[in-house]
Structures are given as C-alpha cells and as structure tokens.
mmCIF file of C-alpha atoms and ligand atoms in Angstrom:
data_model
loop_
_atom_site.group_PDB
_atom_site.id
_atom_site.type_symbol
_atom_site.label_atom_id
_atom_site.label_comp_id
_atom_site.label_asym_id
_atom_site.label_seq_id
_atom_site.Cartn_x
_atom_site.Cartn_y
_atom_site.Cartn_z
ATOM 1 C CA MET A 29 0.829 -17.484 -18.246
ATOM 2 C CA PRO A 30 0.709 -17.222 -14.431
ATOM 3 C CA ALA A 31 -2.177 -15.492 -12.688
ATOM 4 C CA SER A 32 -2.039 -11.838 -13.651
ATOM 5 C CA LEU A 33 -3.941 -8.918 -12.209
ATOM 6 C CA PHE A 34 -4.546 -7.963 -15.794
ATOM 7 C CA ASP A 35 -6.012 -11.263 -17.017
ATOM 8 C CA PRO A 36 -8.895 -10.673 -19.411
ATOM 9 C CA PRO A 37 -12.366 -10.768 -17.816
ATOM 10 C CA GLY A 38 -14.313 -14.030 -17.758
ATOM 11 C CA GLU A 39 -13.944 -17.359 -16.012
ATOM 12 C CA PRO A 40 -10.227 -17.747 -15.241
ATOM 13 C CA GLU A 41 -8.467 -20.980 -16.132
ATOM 14 C CA PRO A 42 -7.493 -23.016 -13.027
ATOM 15 C CA ASP A 43 -3.892 -22.015 -12.507
ATOM 16 C CA PRO A 44 -1.595 -24.680 -10.989
ATOM 17 C CA LEU A 45 1.059 -22.072 -10.248
ATOM 18 C CA LEU A 46 -1.417 -19.924 -8.315
ATOM 19 C CA ALA A 47 -2.416 -22.991 -6.275
ATOM 20 C CA ARG A 48 1.246 -23.631 -5.375
ATOM 21 C CA TRP A 49 1.926 -19.981 -4.546
ATOM 22 C CA THR A 50 -1.177 -19.975 -2.346
ATOM 23 C CA ALA A 51 -0.070 -23.149 -0.561
ATOM 24 C CA VAL A 52 3.290 -21.532 0.210
ATOM 25 C CA ASP A 53 1.566 -18.360 1.455
ATOM 26 C CA VAL A 54 -0.592 -20.502 3.742
ATOM 27 C CA HIS A 55 2.455 -22.444 4.985
ATOM 28 C CA LEU A 56 4.539 -19.324 5.684
ATOM 29 C CA GLY A 57 1.565 -17.422 7.069
ATOM 30 C CA ASN A 58 0.676 -20.191 9.496
ATOM 31 C CA ILE A 59 4.167 -20.029 10.988
ATOM 32 C CA LEU A 60 5.111 -16.364 10.721
ATOM 33 C CA VAL A 61 1.861 -14.381 10.336
ATOM 34 C CA PRO A 62 -0.720 -16.339 12.350
ATOM 35 C CA THR A 63 -4.425 -15.543 12.343
ATOM 36 C CA ASP A 64 -5.144 -12.271 14.034
ATOM 37 C CA PRO A 65 -8.693 -11.541 15.265
ATOM 38 C CA ALA A 66 -8.478 -7.753 14.689
ATOM 39 C CA LEU A 67 -7.182 -8.074 11.147
ATOM 40 C CA ASP A 68 -9.636 -10.875 10.336
ATOM 41 C CA ALA A 69 -12.478 -8.724 11.700
ATOM 42 C CA ALA A 70 -11.307 -5.801 9.532
ATOM 43 C CA LEU A 71 -11.411 -8.006 6.433
ATOM 44 C CA ASP A 72 -14.825 -9.429 7.385
ATOM 45 C CA ALA A 73 -16.273 -5.950 7.982
ATOM 46 C CA SER A 74 -14.815 -4.661 4.700
ATOM 47 C CA ASP A 75 -16.301 -7.629 2.881
ATOM 48 C CA ALA A 76 -19.696 -7.161 4.563
ATOM 49 C CA ALA A 77 -19.669 -3.500 3.474
ATOM 50 C CA ASP A 78 -18.869 -4.519 -0.124
ATOM 51 C CA LEU A 79 -15.483 -2.863 -0.235
ATOM 52 C CA PRO A 80 -13.263 -4.145 -3.064
ATOM 53 C CA PRO A 81 -10.738 -6.772 -1.862
ATOM 54 C CA ALA A 82 -7.801 -4.554 -2.808
ATOM 55 C CA GLN A 83 -5.933 -4.534 0.494
ATOM 56 C CA VAL A 84 -2.269 -5.539 0.607
ATOM 57 C CA ALA A 85 -1.513 -9.239 1.014
ATOM 58 C CA THR A 86 -1.082 -10.434 4.592
ATOM 59 C CA ASN A 87 2.659 -10.948 4.259
ATOM 60 C CA LEU A 88 3.110 -7.480 2.770
ATOM 61 C CA GLY A 89 1.084 -6.065 5.665
ATOM 62 C CA LYS A 90 3.477 -7.717 8.088
ATOM 63 C CA LEU A 91 6.445 -6.426 6.071
ATOM 64 C CA LEU A 92 5.063 -2.904 6.416
ATOM 65 C CA GLN A 93 4.876 -3.329 10.179
ATOM 66 C CA LEU A 94 8.459 -4.622 10.220
ATOM 67 C CA LEU A 95 9.683 -1.689 8.129
ATOM 68 C CA GLY A 96 7.996 0.686 10.563
ATOM 69 C CA LEU A 97 9.702 -1.044 13.484
ATOM 70 C CA ALA A 98 13.059 -1.088 11.652
ATOM 71 C CA VAL A 99 13.051 2.667 11.070
ATOM 72 C CA GLY A 100 11.643 3.388 14.540
ATOM 73 C CA ALA A 101 8.688 5.125 12.909
ATOM 74 C CA ARG A 102 6.897 7.772 14.943
ATOM 75 C CA ARG A 103 4.948 9.259 12.027
ATOM 76 C CA ILE A 104 3.556 7.213 9.113
ATOM 77 C CA LEU A 105 1.651 8.298 5.995
ATOM 78 C CA GLU A 106 -0.609 6.044 3.925
ATOM 79 C CA VAL A 107 -2.124 7.116 0.596
ATOM 80 C CA GLY A 108 -5.181 4.900 -0.025
ATOM 81 C CA THR A 109 -6.915 3.657 3.155
ATOM 82 C CA LEU A 110 -9.691 1.404 1.817
ATOM 83 C CA GLY A 111 -10.960 -0.494 4.915
ATOM 84 C CA GLY A 112 -7.871 0.203 7.016
ATOM 85 C CA TYR A 113 -6.252 -3.233 6.722
ATOM 86 C CA ALA A 114 -2.735 -1.967 5.934
ATOM 87 C CA THR A 115 -3.434 0.944 8.291
ATOM 88 C CA ILE A 116 -3.715 -1.498 11.202
ATOM 89 C CA TRP A 117 -0.467 -3.234 10.259
ATOM 90 C CA LEU A 118 1.327 0.108 9.985
ATOM 91 C CA ALA A 119 -0.170 1.522 13.186
ATOM 92 C CA ARG A 120 1.126 -1.485 15.092
ATOM 93 C CA ALA A 121 4.661 -0.299 14.358
ATOM 94 C CA LEU A 122 4.050 2.993 16.153
ATOM 95 C CA PRO A 123 4.780 3.834 19.780
ATOM 96 C CA PRO A 124 1.749 4.980 21.828
ATOM 97 C CA ALA A 125 2.438 8.649 20.999
ATOM 98 C CA GLY A 126 2.971 7.921 17.300
ATOM 99 C CA GLU A 127 0.733 9.134 14.494
ATOM 100 C CA LEU A 128 -0.503 7.639 11.246
ATOM 101 C CA VAL A 129 -2.186 9.866 8.673
ATOM 102 C CA THR A 130 -4.111 7.952 6.024
ATOM 103 C CA LEU A 131 -5.825 9.443 2.964
ATOM 104 C CA GLU A 132 -9.010 8.119 1.360
ATOM 105 C CA ILE A 133 -11.281 9.613 -1.283
ATOM 106 C CA GLU A 134 -14.392 7.523 -0.507
ATOM 107 C CA PRO A 135 -16.218 8.599 2.679
ATOM 108 C CA ARG A 136 -17.926 5.201 2.910
ATOM 109 C CA TYR A 137 -14.584 3.371 2.871
ATOM 110 C CA ALA A 138 -13.180 5.791 5.431
ATOM 111 C CA ALA A 139 -16.112 5.051 7.782
ATOM 112 C CA VAL A 140 -15.449 1.301 7.533
ATOM 113 C CA ALA A 141 -11.738 1.944 8.103
ATOM 114 C CA GLN A 142 -12.450 4.067 11.177
ATOM 115 C CA ALA A 143 -14.511 1.262 12.747
ATOM 116 C CA ASN A 144 -11.794 -1.259 11.853
ATOM 117 C CA VAL A 145 -8.876 0.716 13.301
ATOM 118 C CA ASP A 146 -10.927 1.465 16.439
ATOM 119 C CA ARG A 147 -11.784 -2.217 16.902
ATOM 120 C CA ALA A 148 -8.102 -3.081 16.465
ATOM 121 C CA GLY A 149 -7.200 -0.702 19.287
ATOM 122 C CA THR A 150 -5.208 1.614 16.992
ATOM 123 C CA GLY A 151 -7.762 4.392 16.503
ATOM 124 C CA ASP A 152 -5.971 6.749 18.904
ATOM 125 C CA ARG A 153 -2.940 6.841 16.581
ATOM 126 C CA VAL A 154 -4.810 7.034 13.242
ATOM 127 C CA ASP A 155 -6.005 10.203 11.490
ATOM 128 C CA ILE A 156 -8.172 9.343 8.450
ATOM 129 C CA ARG A 157 -8.497 12.275 6.056
ATOM 130 C CA VAL A 158 -11.263 12.073 3.473
ATOM 131 C CA GLY A 159 -10.861 13.652 0.039
ATOM 132 C CA PRO A 160 -8.675 13.462 -3.053
ATOM 133 C CA ALA A 161 -5.195 12.520 -1.870
ATOM 134 C CA LEU A 162 -3.550 15.262 -3.931
ATOM 135 C CA ASP A 163 -5.544 17.847 -1.943
ATOM 136 C CA SER A 164 -4.809 16.166 1.389
ATOM 137 C CA LEU A 165 -1.098 15.938 0.565
ATOM 138 C CA ALA A 166 -0.978 19.612 -0.370
ATOM 139 C CA ALA A 167 -2.709 20.399 2.946
ATOM 140 C CA LEU A 168 -0.180 18.297 4.856
ATOM 141 C CA ARG A 169 2.643 20.245 3.238
ATOM 142 C CA ARG A 170 0.997 23.543 4.179
ATOM 143 C CA GLU A 171 0.579 22.315 7.775
ATOM 144 C CA GLY A 172 4.341 21.806 7.988
ATOM 145 C CA GLY A 173 4.226 19.082 10.683
ATOM 146 C CA PRO A 174 7.117 16.769 11.522
ATOM 147 C CA PRO A 175 8.349 14.644 8.599
ATOM 148 C CA PHE A 176 7.040 11.139 8.022
ATOM 149 C CA ASP A 177 9.342 8.190 8.695
ATOM 150 C CA LEU A 178 7.479 5.658 6.537
ATOM 151 C CA VAL A 179 5.069 6.155 3.627
ATOM 152 C CA LEU A 180 2.819 3.628 1.886
ATOM 153 C CA VAL A 181 1.516 4.727 -1.522
ATOM 154 C CA ASP A 182 -1.409 2.467 -2.445
ATOM 155 C CA ALA A 183 -4.096 4.477 -4.245
ATOM 156 C CA ASP A 184 -4.908 5.340 -7.865
ATOM 157 C CA GLU A 185 -1.851 4.558 -9.951
ATOM 158 C CA GLN A 186 -2.572 7.402 -12.351
ATOM 159 C CA HIS A 187 -1.306 9.835 -9.702
ATOM 160 C CA GLY A 188 1.403 7.570 -8.285
ATOM 161 C CA ALA A 189 4.338 9.734 -9.369
ATOM 162 C CA GLU A 190 2.719 12.824 -7.826
ATOM 163 C CA TYR A 191 2.068 10.944 -4.591
ATOM 164 C CA VAL A 192 5.726 9.929 -4.447
ATOM 165 C CA GLU A 193 6.813 13.511 -5.137
ATOM 166 C CA HIS A 194 4.681 14.711 -2.190
ATOM 167 C CA ALA A 195 5.965 11.837 -0.039
ATOM 168 C CA VAL A 196 9.585 12.839 -0.652
ATOM 169 C CA ALA A 197 8.741 16.445 0.206
ATOM 170 C CA LEU A 198 7.138 15.260 3.477
ATOM 171 C CA ALA A 199 10.075 13.000 4.374
ATOM 172 C CA HIS A 200 13.562 13.227 5.875
ATOM 173 C CA PRO A 201 16.770 11.396 4.960
ATOM 174 C CA GLY A 202 16.137 7.792 5.998
ATOM 175 C CA THR A 203 12.392 7.810 5.311
ATOM 176 C CA VAL A 204 11.206 4.623 3.605
ATOM 177 C CA ILE A 205 8.596 4.874 0.845
ATOM 178 C CA VAL A 206 6.745 1.753 -0.318
ATOM 179 C CA VAL A 207 4.600 1.783 -3.444
ATOM 180 C CA ALA A 208 2.280 -1.249 -3.557
ATOM 181 C CA GLY A 209 1.118 -3.138 -6.632
ATOM 182 C CA THR A 210 3.834 -2.085 -9.056
ATOM 183 C CA VAL A 211 4.274 -5.229 -11.148
ATOM 184 C CA LYS A 212 0.653 -5.942 -12.113
ATOM 185 C CA GLY A 213 1.001 -9.453 -13.429
ATOM 186 C CA GLY A 214 4.078 -8.404 -15.402
ATOM 187 C CA ALA A 215 2.176 -5.721 -17.288
ATOM 188 C CA VAL A 216 4.513 -3.028 -15.956
ATOM 189 C CA ALA A 217 7.148 -4.301 -18.412
ATOM 190 C CA ASP A 218 4.807 -4.097 -21.410
ATOM 191 C CA GLU A 219 6.084 -1.166 -23.405
ATOM 192 C CA THR A 220 2.969 -1.233 -25.596
ATOM 193 C CA ALA A 221 0.622 -0.868 -22.604
ATOM 194 C CA THR A 222 -2.054 1.804 -22.872
ATOM 195 C CA ASP A 223 -3.842 1.196 -19.527
ATOM 196 C CA ASP A 224 -3.362 4.355 -17.485
ATOM 197 C CA ARG A 225 -2.740 2.350 -14.302
ATOM 198 C CA ILE A 226 0.248 0.701 -15.958
ATOM 199 C CA LEU A 227 1.456 3.925 -17.517
ATOM 200 C CA GLY A 228 1.133 5.601 -14.110
ATOM 201 C CA THR A 229 3.160 2.832 -12.466
ATOM 202 C CA ARG A 230 5.873 3.140 -15.101
ATOM 203 C CA ARG A 231 6.008 6.884 -14.393
ATOM 204 C CA VAL A 232 6.560 6.156 -10.678
ATOM 205 C CA HIS A 233 9.691 4.173 -11.519
ATOM 206 C CA GLU A 234 10.944 6.724 -14.021
ATOM 207 C CA ALA A 235 10.433 9.539 -11.519
ATOM 208 C CA LEU A 236 12.223 7.638 -8.742
ATOM 209 C CA ALA A 237 15.133 6.818 -11.050
ATOM 210 C CA ALA A 238 15.493 10.477 -12.023
ATOM 211 C CA ASP A 239 15.268 11.845 -8.458
ATOM 212 C CA PRO A 240 18.670 12.327 -6.773
ATOM 213 C CA ARG A 241 16.940 12.551 -3.362
ATOM 214 C CA VAL A 242 16.032 8.830 -3.360
ATOM 215 C CA GLU A 243 17.473 5.361 -3.968
ATOM 216 C CA ALA A 244 14.909 2.822 -5.118
ATOM 217 C CA THR A 245 14.366 -0.752 -6.195
ATOM 218 C CA ALA A 246 11.357 -2.923 -7.012
ATOM 219 C CA LEU A 247 10.643 -6.581 -6.313
ATOM 220 C CA GLN A 248 8.266 -9.030 -7.973
ATOM 221 C CA THR A 249 6.138 -11.153 -5.671
ATOM 222 C CA VAL A 250 3.960 -14.216 -6.170
ATOM 223 C CA GLY A 251 1.391 -15.603 -3.754
ATOM 224 C CA SER A 252 -2.292 -16.101 -3.118
ATOM 225 C CA ARG A 253 -2.963 -12.709 -4.737
ATOM 226 C CA GLY A 254 -1.206 -13.725 -7.957
ATOM 227 C CA TRP A 255 1.811 -12.056 -9.531
ATOM 228 C CA ASP A 256 2.582 -8.530 -8.447
ATOM 229 C CA GLY A 257 5.279 -6.647 -6.599
ATOM 230 C CA PHE A 258 6.210 -3.506 -4.775
ATOM 231 C CA THR A 259 8.667 -0.680 -5.065
ATOM 232 C CA LEU A 260 10.811 0.448 -2.171
ATOM 233 C CA ALA A 261 12.599 3.777 -1.976
ATOM 234 C CA VAL A 262 14.729 5.388 0.700
ATOM 235 C CA VAL A 263 15.147 9.131 0.910
ATOM 236 C CA VAL A 264 18.889 9.753 0.990
ATOM 237 C CA ARG A 265 19.060 13.570 1.017
HETATM 238 C C1 SAM B 317 -5.591 -0.514 -3.113
HETATM 239 S S1 SAM B 317 -6.740 0.339 -2.136
HETATM 240 C C2 SAM B 317 -5.859 0.669 -0.645
HETATM 241 C C3 SAM B 317 -5.643 -0.566 0.171
HETATM 242 C C4 SAM B 317 -5.086 -0.300 1.557
HETATM 243 N N1 SAM B 317 -3.848 0.425 1.496
HETATM 244 C C5 SAM B 317 -4.845 -1.612 2.246
HETATM 245 O O1 SAM B 317 -3.866 -2.296 1.912
HETATM 246 O O2 SAM B 317 -5.648 -1.981 3.113
HETATM 247 C C6 SAM B 317 -6.750 1.923 -2.888
HETATM 248 C C7 SAM B 317 -7.592 2.954 -2.163
HETATM 249 O O3 SAM B 317 -7.259 4.231 -2.698
HETATM 250 C C8 SAM B 317 -8.423 4.998 -2.745
HETATM 251 N N2 SAM B 317 -8.249 6.065 -3.727
HETATM 252 C C9 SAM B 317 -8.326 5.991 -5.069
HETATM 253 N N3 SAM B 317 -8.122 7.178 -5.627
HETATM 254 C C10 SAM B 317 -7.884 8.049 -4.605
HETATM 255 C C11 SAM B 317 -7.612 9.430 -4.545
HETATM 256 N N4 SAM B 317 -7.522 10.174 -5.656
HETATM 257 N N5 SAM B 317 -7.441 9.992 -3.348
HETATM 258 C C12 SAM B 317 -7.506 9.243 -2.198
HETATM 259 N N6 SAM B 317 -7.780 7.919 -2.205
HETATM 260 C C13 SAM B 317 -7.962 7.328 -3.392
HETATM 261 C C14 SAM B 317 -9.502 4.006 -3.147
HETATM 262 O O4 SAM B 317 -10.804 4.500 -2.848
HETATM 263 C C15 SAM B 317 -9.085 2.781 -2.366
HETATM 264 O O5 SAM B 317 -9.739 2.760 -1.130
#
C-alpha cells in the first residue's frame, strides 16, 4: 500500500514508492520551482513555532500561483491560513492593488502567518481574519465586497461543503475554487469510512456534483507528501 495520509500510527514501513515520488518531486522542483528564500523562511518560522506541517506541497503552491495568474486574479480567498505558506504563493499572483483574504481559527498561527507574509513582501495585499471560518465567511457575505476570482479551501474537512457553498456565493462566473487534500491516501473512495474528515470530503464532491452553478473535477497526486489530491471547480453561472 503506498504512503497514505491515513496510515495507522506507529513507525511507518520504509516505502520505496514514496522514495521514488520524492525523487521526482525534487527533480521537478529543482528545475521548475527552485528554492525561494521567502518561502523557505516561512516554513522555517512555522516549524520553529511548532505549527503542524500541513501546508500545501511546493508544486501545488506554485500551481495556485499559476491559477491566480491564469484568471488574472485581483481578489483571492483562502480558507485555512496556517503559517501563510500557500498565502504567499497566492499573493504572488496578485497585482499590487490586489487583495487576499485568508481565514484562520488559531490566533497563534495567524500571528506566524502575518510575520511570514510580511517578510515575503506580500503583507500589503493580505488580510488575515482570525476566527471560525464559517463566521468570517458569513461576515464577508454581509460586507458585500467585490467577488473573489480564486478560492483555496484548505481547512477542517468537516465543514468543507459549507466552505464551498460560501465560496460559490462569493464568486462570479469564471471563479476557480480549489479544495486541497481531497484524496487522503485513497481513503476518500472508502465507502465504509467513518472518519469525519473523509465523510466531509465526500460531501464536498457530492455537493459540487449536485450544484448547477459549478463544473468540477478532482485529481490524485503523488509526491514527497504521499498520496493525496485536490478538487478543482469553476463557477459557470
Ligand atoms: C491544512 S492547514 C492550511 C494550510 C495552508 N493553506 C497552507 O497551505 O499553507 C488548515 C488550517 O485550517 C485551520 N482551521 C481549522 N479549522 C478551522 C476553522 N473552523 N476556521 C478557520 N480555520 C480553521 C487550521 O488551524 C489550520 O491552520
């Protein structure tokens, strides 16, 4: 069984597939996503502050930046800031007058993220809002600002479908919505699963499939972070 995010606890078996996936990530990263002092510093600071290493993989971070550039994003929403690693990638897609709103429940994580986005030179474009994301999303809807062009949903999976529902309401036709971590070592396909993170992820896909306002797909990925994937939706009406 390849490296799964849902492997049982304990000393993991050395996994030859994981070693090969990691080697390919290193190879591709060295050419296409070279070492970046600001992003490396963000990871080091997050590590030093004991934040969980739950940030998106480097190549997914770069993909998020590319998606932002492809849609000409001026306003980006992120649900789940952690230490601001993906925030930095996303903010780099914005023009100087662009705005990124990112939602985080843990004040301590938000403080680390603020220092990281400032160090990366993106702090002027980033608005970190602390509190339960459902509350922050409801507040954003009440504020009635311009729609978001790109949304990353990367927080507690239990509320994933509600986050996507808010994201669609805060979007416009053409907005891209990415939901990170939606394969979970293959566990998403386990119809006997009882883990509420997996059940929540399954609900995201069911909700997207049933929503006539979006078209969606999901892709499996392998790499240094193991076997996972992401879901991509485009608002069509
Ligand atoms: C996977 S991490 C985000 C990683 C980040 N997007 C990145 O790639 O750098 C998930 C984050 O969501 C936050 N979170 C969990 N539940 C939340 C909630 N109800 N409201 C807001 N944030 C929440 C966690 O504290 C954690 O920082």
